[in-house]
Coordinates of C-alpha atoms in Angstrom, one line a residue:
X1 CA -93.7 -130.9 25.7
X2 CA -91.2 -132.1 22.9
X3 CA -87.7 -130.4 23.1
X4 CA -84.8 -131.1 20.9
X5 CA -81.3 -129.9 21.6
X6 CA -77.7 -130.4 20.3
X7 CA -76.2 -128.9 23.3
X8 CA -76.0 -125.4 21.9
X9 CA -79.3 -124.9 20.2
X10 CA -82.7 -125.7 21.7
X11 CA -85.8 -126.4 19.7
X12 CA -89.0 -126.2 21.7
X13 CA -92.6 -125.3 21.1
X14 CA -93.4 -121.5 21.6
X15 CA -95.4 -120.6 24.6
X16 CA -97.5 -117.7 25.4
X17 CA -94.7 -116.3 27.5
X18 CA -92.5 -116.0 24.2
X19 CA -95.0 -113.5 22.7
X20 CA -93.0 -110.4 23.4
X21 CA -89.8 -111.9 22.2
X22 CA -91.3 -113.5 18.9
X23 CA -93.0 -110.1 18.1
X24 CA -89.6 -108.1 18.6
X25 CA -87.8 -110.6 16.3
X26 CA -90.3 -110.6 13.7
X27 CA -90.7 -106.9 13.7
X28 CA -87.0 -106.4 13.5
X29 CA -86.8 -108.8 10.6
X30 CA -89.9 -107.8 8.6
X31 CA -88.0 -106.6 5.5
X32 CA -85.5 -109.5 5.7
X33 CA -88.2 -112.2 5.8
X34 CA -90.8 -110.5 3.6
X35 CA -89.7 -111.7 0.2
X36 CA -89.8 -115.3 1.6
X37 CA -93.1 -115.3 3.6
X38 CA -96.2 -117.1 2.5
X39 CA -99.1 -114.7 1.7
X40 CA -102.9 -115.4 1.2
X41 CA -104.1 -114.9 -2.3
X42 CA -107.3 -113.1 -3.1
X43 CA -109.6 -115.8 -4.3
X44 CA -112.6 -113.7 -5.5
X45 CA -114.0 -110.3 -4.9
X46 CA -116.7 -111.7 -2.6
X47 CA -114.6 -114.0 -0.4
X48 CA -112.8 -112.5 2.5
X49 CA -109.2 -113.6 3.1
X50 CA -108.3 -114.6 6.8
X51 CA -106.3 -112.1 8.6
X52 CA -103.1 -112.9 10.3
X53 CA -103.4 -115.1 13.3
X54 CA -102.9 -113.3 16.6
X55 CA -99.9 -114.8 18.6
X56 CA -102.3 -116.5 21.1
X57 CA -104.3 -118.1 18.4
X58 CA -101.0 -119.3 16.6
X59 CA -99.9 -121.0 19.8
X60 CA -103.4 -122.7 20.1
X61 CA -103.3 -123.9 16.6
X62 CA -99.8 -125.3 16.9
X63 CA -100.7 -127.1 20.1
X64 CA -103.9 -128.6 18.4
X65 CA -101.8 -129.7 15.4
X66 CA -99.1 -131.2 17.6
X67 CA -101.7 -133.2 19.6
X68 CA -103.1 -134.5 16.5
X69 CA -99.6 -135.5 15.2
X70 CA -100.2 -133.3 12.1
X71 CA -97.3 -130.9 12.7
X72 CA -94.7 -129.8 15.1
X73 CA -93.6 -126.2 15.4
X74 CA -90.4 -125.2 17.3
X75 CA -89.0 -121.9 18.3
X76 CA -85.2 -122.0 17.8
X77 CA -83.3 -120.7 20.8
X78 CA -79.8 -119.9 21.8
X79 CA -80.0 -119.9 25.5
X80 CA -82.9 -117.7 26.3
X81 CA -82.8 -115.9 23.0
X82 CA -85.3 -116.7 20.3
X83 CA -83.5 -116.7 16.8
X84 CA -86.0 -118.2 14.5
X85 CA -88.7 -120.9 13.9
X86 CA -88.9 -124.4 12.3
X87 CA -91.9 -126.3 11.4
X88 CA -92.5 -129.9 10.4
X89 CA -95.8 -129.8 8.8
X90 CA -98.2 -131.7 6.5
X91 CA -97.6 -134.9 8.2
X92 CA -99.2 -137.8 6.5
X93 CA -99.0 -141.3 7.8
X94 CA -100.1 -144.5 6.1
X95 CA -98.5 -145.5 2.8
X96 CA -96.9 -142.1 2.3
X97 CA -95.2 -141.2 5.8
X98 CA -94.2 -137.8 4.7
X99 CA -94.0 -134.2 5.8
X100 CA -92.3 -130.9 4.9
X101 CA -90.1 -128.6 6.7
X102 CA -90.2 -124.7 6.8
X103 CA -88.1 -122.2 8.6
X104 CA -87.2 -118.7 9.2
X105 CA -84.2 -117.1 11.0
X106 CA -83.3 -113.8 12.4
X107 CA -80.9 -112.1 10.1
X108 CA -78.3 -111.5 13.0
X109 CA -78.0 -115.3 13.3
X110 CA -78.1 -116.3 9.5
X111 CA -75.1 -118.0 7.8
X112 CA -73.8 -119.4 11.2
X113 CA -74.8 -122.8 11.0
X114 CA -77.9 -122.5 13.4
X115 CA -80.5 -123.4 10.7
X116 CA -78.4 -126.2 9.4
X117 CA -78.3 -127.8 13.0
X118 CA -82.0 -127.0 13.5
X119 CA -83.1 -128.7 10.2
X120 CA -80.9 -131.8 11.1
X121 CA -82.6 -132.0 14.6
X122 CA -86.0 -131.8 13.1
X123 CA -85.2 -134.4 10.4
X124 CA -83.8 -136.8 13.0
X125 CA -86.8 -136.4 15.1
X126 CA -89.0 -137.0 12.1
X127 CA -87.2 -140.2 11.1
X128 CA -86.4 -141.7 14.3
X129 CA -89.4 -140.8 16.6
X130 CA -92.2 -140.5 13.9
X131 CA -90.8 -143.0 11.6
X132 CA -91.5 -140.9 8.6
X133 CA -90.1 -142.0 5.2
X134 CA -89.9 -138.8 3.2
X135 CA -89.5 -135.1 4.0
X136 CA -89.6 -132.3 1.7
X137 CA -88.1 -128.7 1.9
X138 CA -89.5 -126.4 -0.8
X139 CA -87.4 -123.3 -1.4
X140 CA -87.7 -120.4 -4.0
X141 CA -85.0 -120.8 -6.6
X142 CA -83.2 -117.5 -5.8
X143 CA -83.0 -118.4 -2.1
X144 CA -79.4 -119.6 -2.1
X145 CA -78.7 -119.6 1.6
X146 CA -81.7 -121.8 2.2
X147 CA -80.7 -124.0 -0.7
X148 CA -77.2 -124.5 1.0
X149 CA -79.0 -125.3 4.3
X150 CA -81.0 -128.2 2.5
X151 CA -78.0 -129.4 0.6
X152 CA -75.7 -129.6 3.7
X153 CA -78.6 -131.4 5.6
X154 CA -78.5 -134.3 3.0
X155 CA -81.5 -133.2 1.0
X156 CA -81.4 -133.8 -2.7
X157 CA -82.8 -131.6 -5.5
X158 CA -85.8 -133.5 -7.0
X159 CA -87.3 -130.9 -9.3
X160 CA -89.1 -127.5 -9.9
X161 CA -92.6 -126.9 -8.6
X162 CA -94.0 -124.2 -10.8
X163 CA -96.1 -121.6 -9.0
X164 CA -96.0 -123.8 -6.0
X165 CA -96.9 -121.3 -3.1
X166 CA -98.3 -117.8 -2.8
X167 CA -95.2 -115.9 -1.5
X168 CA -94.8 -112.2 -1.2
X169 CA -98.1 -111.5 -3.1
X170 CA -97.8 -113.8 -6.1
X171 CA -97.5 -117.6 -7.0
X172 CA -93.9 -118.4 -6.8
X173 CA -91.8 -121.3 -8.4
X174 CA -90.1 -123.6 -5.7
X175 CA -87.3 -126.1 -5.9
X176 CA -88.3 -129.3 -4.1
X177 CA -85.5 -130.9 -2.1
X178 CA -86.1 -134.3 -0.6
X179 CA -84.5 -136.7 2.0
X180 CA -85.7 -140.2 2.5
X181 CA -85.4 -142.4 5.7
X182 CA -83.2 -145.3 4.5
X183 CA -84.0 -147.1 7.8
X184 CA -87.4 -147.6 6.7
X185 CA -88.3 -150.3 4.1

């Protein structure tokens, strides 16, 4: 199991035993996170959309993706307390060697530097351990706190991605922030 720490924050894969805590944090933050959460668009009248994954299925999917090297998902912990989640996903090797980072945090822990530390730890892992070249963080333009996190972590604004992701029920524009691994030629 991959575990990252800076001595105060621990990033580790969620386990089945984290279910109760994860559900409590997500439920308590439903309104706080809702306007930033990905949603599944209705494609056609005849097509059924997938329902939300159960926690057990989510953990199984995270494990499969990590074993395949396609994504790494971590719970963010302060001591025993789950305060958020961060994902390094969409990993592509070969000539691109890139990925993207997505995250959320409990409103009670926002604006305290925890997400900045978490993004830095995941970025270091991606660059040093996986030897990735490029990481993107795509953020809705009105999400100023998340933009500050990306900028504090050395990500630079690359451009606008119109209607990039389906968020909170509609296709939403995103600002793309990028960081490159200068240690790789």
